C-alpha cells in the first residue's frame, strides 16, 4: 500500500509548504484586520488613539 499522509497533505514538501504559507498569510491578514477594527472601535469609544489619550488643552 502507499504511504498515508495526514489529511490535506500531498506528501510533497514544497507543495505542503506553499499551502501552509498561503493559509498562514490569509489567517494573519484576517487577524490583523480584526485587530485594527477592534482598536479603531475602542479608540472611538474612549477618545484615544495609538499615540495615547486625547488631551484637553
PDB file of N, CA and C in Angstrom:
ATOM      1  N   UNK A   1       0.839  -1.188   0.000  1.00  0.00           N
ATOM      2  CA  UNK A   1       0.000   0.000   0.000  1.00  0.00           C
ATOM      3  C   UNK A   1       0.875   1.239   0.000  1.00  0.00           C
ATOM      4  N   UNK A   2       0.281   2.364  -0.442  1.00  0.00           N
ATOM      5  CA  UNK A   2       1.015   3.622  -0.483  1.00  0.00           C
ATOM      6  C   UNK A   2       1.133   4.243   0.894  1.00  0.00           C
ATOM      7  N   UNK A   3       2.013   5.198   0.960  1.00  0.00           N
ATOM      8  CA  UNK A   3       2.240   5.904   2.227  1.00  0.00           C
ATOM      9  C   UNK A   3       1.049   6.784   2.563  1.00  0.00           C
ATOM     10  N   UNK A   4       0.594   6.703   3.803  1.00  0.00           N
ATOM     11  CA  UNK A   4      -0.513   7.550   4.235  1.00  0.00           C
ATOM     12  C   UNK A   4       0.028   8.881   4.721  1.00  0.00           C
ATOM     13  N   UNK A   5      -0.672   9.941   4.363  1.00  0.00           N
ATOM     14  CA  UNK A   5      -0.289  11.272   4.826  1.00  0.00           C
ATOM     15  C   UNK A   5      -1.475  11.871   5.559  1.00  0.00           C
ATOM     16  N   UNK A   6      -1.217  12.805   6.479  1.00  0.00           N
ATOM     17  CA  UNK A   6      -2.325  13.460   7.182  1.00  0.00           C
ATOM     18  C   UNK A   6      -3.262  14.152   6.193  1.00  0.00           C
ATOM     19  N   UNK A   7      -4.491  14.330   6.598  1.00  0.00           N
ATOM     20  CA  UNK A   7      -5.479  14.969   5.731  1.00  0.00           C
ATOM     21  C   UNK A   7      -4.963  16.312   5.243  1.00  0.00           C
ATOM     22  N   UNK A   8      -5.133  16.569   3.954  1.00  0.00           N
ATOM     23  CA  UNK A   8      -4.729  17.838   3.379  1.00  0.00           C
ATOM     24  C   UNK A   8      -3.274  17.879   2.952  1.00  0.00           C
ATOM     25  N   UNK A   9      -2.539  16.843   3.197  1.00  0.00           N
ATOM     26  CA  UNK A   9      -1.127  16.820   2.827  1.00  0.00           C
ATOM     27  C   UNK A   9      -0.960  16.003   1.556  1.00  0.00           C
ATOM     28  N   UNK A  10      -0.101  16.458   0.680  1.00  0.00           N
ATOM     29  CA  UNK A  10       0.124  15.747  -0.572  1.00  0.00           C
ATOM     30  C   UNK A  10       1.282  14.787  -0.476  1.00  0.00           C
ATOM     31  N   UNK A  11       2.127  14.971   0.535  1.00  0.00           N
ATOM     32  CA  UNK A  11       3.321  14.161   0.633  1.00  0.00           C
ATOM     33  C   UNK A  11       4.490  14.801  -0.089  1.00  0.00           C
ATOM     34  N   UNK A  12       4.241  15.921  -0.755  1.00  0.00           N
ATOM     35  CA  UNK A  12       5.290  16.660  -1.448  1.00  0.00           C
ATOM     36  C   UNK A  12       5.606  17.903  -0.621  1.00  0.00           C
ATOM     37  N   UNK A  13       6.771  17.949   0.028  1.00  0.00           N
ATOM     38  CA  UNK A  13       7.075  19.033   0.967  1.00  0.00           C
ATOM     39  C   UNK A  13       6.907  20.431   0.393  1.00  0.00           C
ATOM     40  N   UNK A  14       7.345  20.655  -0.849  1.00  0.00           N
ATOM     41  CA  UNK A  14       7.242  22.004  -1.400  1.00  0.00           C
ATOM     42  C   UNK A  14       5.792  22.421  -1.620  1.00  0.00           C
ATOM     43  N   UNK A  15       4.929  21.486  -1.962  1.00  0.00           N
ATOM     44  CA  UNK A  15       3.509  21.792  -2.137  1.00  0.00           C
ATOM     45  C   UNK A  15       2.876  22.055  -0.777  1.00  0.00           C
ATOM     46  N   UNK A  16       3.185  21.218   0.206  1.00  0.00           N
ATOM     47  CA  UNK A  16       2.651  21.399   1.555  1.00  0.00           C
ATOM     48  C   UNK A  16       3.105  22.727   2.143  1.00  0.00           C
ATOM     49  N   UNK A  17       4.371  23.067   1.953  1.00  0.00           N
ATOM     50  CA  UNK A  17       4.893  24.329   2.481  1.00  0.00           C
ATOM     51  C   UNK A  17       4.192  25.519   1.849  1.00  0.00           C
ATOM     52  N   UNK A  18       3.978  25.469   0.555  1.00  0.00           N
ATOM     53  CA  UNK A  18       3.299  26.569  -0.134  1.00  0.00           C
ATOM     54  C   UNK A  18       1.868  26.708   0.360  1.00  0.00           C
ATOM     55  N   UNK A  19       1.182  25.595   0.548  1.00  0.00           N
ATOM     56  CA  UNK A  19      -0.202  25.633   1.029  1.00  0.00           C
ATOM     57  C   UNK A  19      -0.257  26.172   2.455  1.00  0.00           C
ATOM     58  N   UNK A  20       0.672  25.744   3.296  1.00  0.00           N
ATOM     59  CA  UNK A  20       0.710  26.240   4.678  1.00  0.00           C
ATOM     60  C   UNK A  20       1.020  27.729   4.715  1.00  0.00           C
ATOM     61  N   UNK A  21       1.954  28.166   3.877  1.00  0.00           N
ATOM     62  CA  UNK A  21       2.306  29.583   3.832  1.00  0.00           C
ATOM     63  C   UNK A  21       1.117  30.414   3.371  1.00  0.00           C
ATOM     64  N   UNK A  22       0.421  29.944   2.349  1.00  0.00           N
ATOM     65  CA  UNK A  22      -0.755  30.665   1.855  1.00  0.00           C
ATOM     66  C   UNK A  22      -1.820  30.761   2.946  1.00  0.00           C
ATOM     67  N   UNK A  23      -2.056  29.663   3.642  1.00  0.00           N
ATOM     68  CA  UNK A  23      -3.052  29.639   4.718  1.00  0.00           C
ATOM     69  C   UNK A  23      -2.640  30.578   5.854  1.00  0.00           C
ATOM     70  N   UNK A  24      -1.381  30.495   6.263  1.00  0.00           N
ATOM     71  CA  UNK A  24      -0.893  31.337   7.359  1.00  0.00           C
ATOM     72  C   UNK A  24      -1.002  32.809   6.998  1.00  0.00           C
ATOM     73  N   UNK A  25      -0.638  33.154   5.771  1.00  0.00           N
ATOM     74  CA  UNK A  25      -0.721  34.541   5.316  1.00  0.00           C
ATOM     75  C   UNK A  25      -2.162  35.031   5.350  1.00  0.00           C
ATOM     76  N   UNK A  26      -3.095  34.199   4.918  1.00  0.00           N
ATOM     77  CA  UNK A  26      -4.511  34.581   4.932  1.00  0.00           C
ATOM     78  C   UNK A  26      -5.006  34.781   6.361  1.00  0.00           C
ATOM     79  N   UNK A  27      -4.645  33.877   7.255  1.00  0.00           N
ATOM     80  CA  UNK A  27      -5.078  33.979   8.653  1.00  0.00           C
ATOM     81  C   UNK A  27      -4.488  35.226   9.303  1.00  0.00           C
ATOM     82  N   UNK A  28      -3.219  35.489   9.060  1.00  0.00           N
ATOM     83  CA  UNK A  28      -2.595  36.686   9.634  1.00  0.00           C
ATOM     84  C   UNK A  28      -3.249  37.956   9.104  1.00  0.00           C
ATOM     85  N   UNK A  29      -3.608  37.956   7.834  1.00  0.00           N
ATOM     86  CA  UNK A  29      -4.295  39.115   7.265  1.00  0.00           C
ATOM     87  C   UNK A  29      -5.634  39.349   7.931  1.00  0.00           C
ATOM     88  N   UNK A  30      -6.381  38.280   8.164  1.00  0.00           N
ATOM     89  CA  UNK A  30      -7.680  38.400   8.827  1.00  0.00           C
ATOM     90  C   UNK A  30      -7.509  38.866  10.268  1.00  0.00           C
ATOM     91  N   UNK A  31      -6.505  38.322  10.948  1.00  0.00           N
ATOM     92  CA  UNK A  31      -6.255  38.696  12.341  1.00  0.00           C
ATOM     93  C   UNK A  31      -5.870  40.160  12.442  1.00  0.00           C
ATOM     94  N   UNK A  32      -4.983  40.600  11.559  1.00  0.00           N
ATOM     95  CA  UNK A  32      -4.543  41.994  11.570  1.00  0.00           C
ATOM     96  C   UNK A  32      -5.711  42.924  11.300  1.00  0.00           C
ATOM     97  N   UNK A  33      -6.569  42.553  10.358  1.00  0.00           N
ATOM     98  CA  UNK A  33      -7.746  43.359  10.051  1.00  0.00           C
ATOM     99  C   UNK A  33      -8.675  43.428  11.259  1.00  0.00           C
ATOM    100  N   UNK A  34      -8.868  42.303  11.927  1.00  0.00           N
ATOM    101  CA  UNK A  34      -9.732  42.266  13.111  1.00  0.00           C
ATOM    102  C   UNK A  34      -9.142  43.113  14.234  1.00  0.00           C
ATOM    103  N   UNK A  35      -7.836  43.022  14.444  1.00  0.00           N
ATOM    104  CA  UNK A  35      -7.193  43.830  15.485  1.00  0.00           C
ATOM    105  C   UNK A  35      -7.342  45.318  15.180  1.00  0.00           C
ATOM    106  N   UNK A  36      -7.155  45.688  13.923  1.00  0.00           N
ATOM    107  CA  UNK A  36      -7.269  47.100  13.543  1.00  0.00           C
ATOM    108  C   UNK A  36      -8.690  47.604  13.760  1.00  0.00           C
ATOM    109  N   UNK A  37      -9.676  46.795  13.396  1.00  0.00           N
ATOM    110  CA  UNK A  37     -11.077  47.184  13.582  1.00  0.00           C
ATOM    111  C   UNK A  37     -11.396  47.322  15.070  1.00  0.00           C
ATOM    112  N   UNK A  38     -10.885  46.406  15.875  1.00  0.00           N
ATOM    113  CA  UNK A  38     -11.114  46.468  17.322  1.00  0.00           C
ATOM    114  C   UNK A  38     -10.468  47.725  17.912  1.00  0.00           C
ATOM    115  N   UNK A  39      -9.250  48.023  17.500  1.00  0.00           N
ATOM    116  CA  UNK A  39      -8.558  49.212  18.006  1.00  0.00           C
ATOM    117  C   UNK A  39      -9.289  50.483  17.595  1.00  0.00           C
ATOM    118  N   UNK A  40      -9.773  50.523  16.365  1.00  0.00           N
ATOM    119  CA  UNK A  40     -10.499  51.701  15.884  1.00  0.00           C
ATOM    120  C   UNK A  40     -11.786  51.898  16.685  1.00  0.00           C
ATOM    121  N   UNK A  41     -12.502  50.812  16.934  1.00  0.00           N
ATOM    122  CA  UNK A  41     -13.743  50.894  17.710  1.00  0.00           C
ATOM    123  C   UNK A  41     -13.448  51.320  19.148  1.00  0.00           C
ATOM    124  N   UNK A  42     -12.402  50.761  19.733  1.00  0.00           N
ATOM    125  CA  UNK A  42     -12.022  51.118  21.101  1.00  0.00           C
ATOM    126  C   UNK A  42     -11.625  52.593  21.174  1.00  0.00           C
ATOM    127  N   UNK A  43     -10.855  53.047  20.192  1.00  0.00           N
ATOM    128  CA  UNK A  43     -10.438  54.450  20.167  1.00  0.00           C
ATOM    129  C   UNK A  43     -11.635  55.380  20.036  1.00  0.00           C
ATOM    130  N   UNK A  44     -12.615  54.979  19.242  1.00  0.00           N
ATOM    131  CA  UNK A  44     -13.817  55.800  19.074  1.00  0.00           C
ATOM    132  C   UNK A  44     -14.587  55.904  20.391  1.00  0.00           C
ATOM    133  N   UNK A  45     -14.612  54.822  21.159  1.00  0.00           N
ATOM    134  CA  UNK A  45     -15.330  54.821  22.432  1.00  0.00           C
ATOM    135  C   UNK A  45     -14.592  55.594  23.522  1.00  0.00           C
ATOM    136  N   UNK A  46     -13.279  55.487  23.519  1.00  0.00           N
ATOM    137  CA  UNK A  46     -12.503  56.077  24.612  1.00  0.00           C
ATOM    138  C   UNK A  46     -11.913  57.436  24.273  1.00  0.00           C
ATOM    139  N   UNK A  47     -11.979  57.827  23.010  1.00  0.00           N
ATOM    140  CA  UNK A  47     -11.365  59.082  22.600  1.00  0.00           C
ATOM    141  C   UNK A  47      -9.851  58.999  22.580  1.00  0.00           C
ATOM    142  N   UNK A  48      -9.337  57.789  22.488  1.00  0.00           N
ATOM    143  CA  UNK A  48      -7.892  57.582  22.470  1.00  0.00           C
ATOM    144  C   UNK A  48      -7.434  57.229  21.067  1.00  0.00           C
ATOM    145  N   UNK A  49      -6.146  57.280  20.892  1.00  0.00           N
ATOM    146  CA  UNK A  49      -5.552  56.812  19.649  1.00  0.00           C
ATOM    147  C   UNK A  49      -4.321  55.999  20.003  1.00  0.00           C
ATOM    148  N   UNK A  50      -3.665  55.447  19.006  1.00  0.00           N
ATOM    149  CA  UNK A  50      -2.470  54.655  19.280  1.00  0.00           C
ATOM    150  C   UNK A  50      -1.352  55.525  19.850  1.00  0.00           C
ATOM    151  N   UNK A  51      -1.469  56.841  19.713  1.00  0.00           N
ATOM    152  CA  UNK A  51      -0.473  57.760  20.254  1.00  0.00           C
ATOM    153  C   UNK A  51      -0.742  58.102  21.715  1.00  0.00           C
ATOM    154  N   UNK A  52      -1.858  57.656  22.241  1.00  0.00           N
ATOM    155  CA  UNK A  52      -2.199  57.953  23.627  1.00  0.00           C
ATOM    156  C   UNK A  52      -3.530  58.676  23.688  1.00  0.00           C
ATOM    157  N   UNK A  53      -4.019  58.917  24.888  1.00  0.00           N
ATOM    158  CA  UNK A  53      -5.329  59.557  25.034  1.00  0.00           C
ATOM    159  C   UNK A  53      -5.317  61.003  24.538  1.00  0.00           C
ATOM    160  N   UNK A  54      -6.451  61.424  24.073  1.00  0.00           N
ATOM    161  CA  UNK A  54      -6.604  62.824  23.668  1.00  0.00           C
ATOM    162  C   UNK A  54      -6.465  63.686  24.922  1.00  0.00           C
ATOM    163  N   UNK A  55      -5.791  64.776  24.812  1.00  0.00           N
ATOM    164  CA  UNK A  55      -5.602  65.658  25.975  1.00  0.00           C
ATOM    165  C   UNK A  55      -6.358  66.960  25.752  1.00  0.00           C
ATOM    166  N   UNK A  56      -6.995  67.426  26.804  1.00  0.00           N
ATOM    167  CA  UNK A  56      -7.663  68.727  26.749  1.00  0.00           C
ATOM    168  C   UNK A  56      -6.597  69.800  26.884  1.00  0.00           C
ATOM    169  N   UNK A  57      -6.664  70.791  26.022  1.00  0.00           N
ATOM    170  CA  UNK A  57      -5.666  71.875  26.090  1.00  0.00           C
ATOM    171  C   UNK A  57      -6.342  73.166  26.403  1.00  0.00           C
TER     172      UNK A  57
END
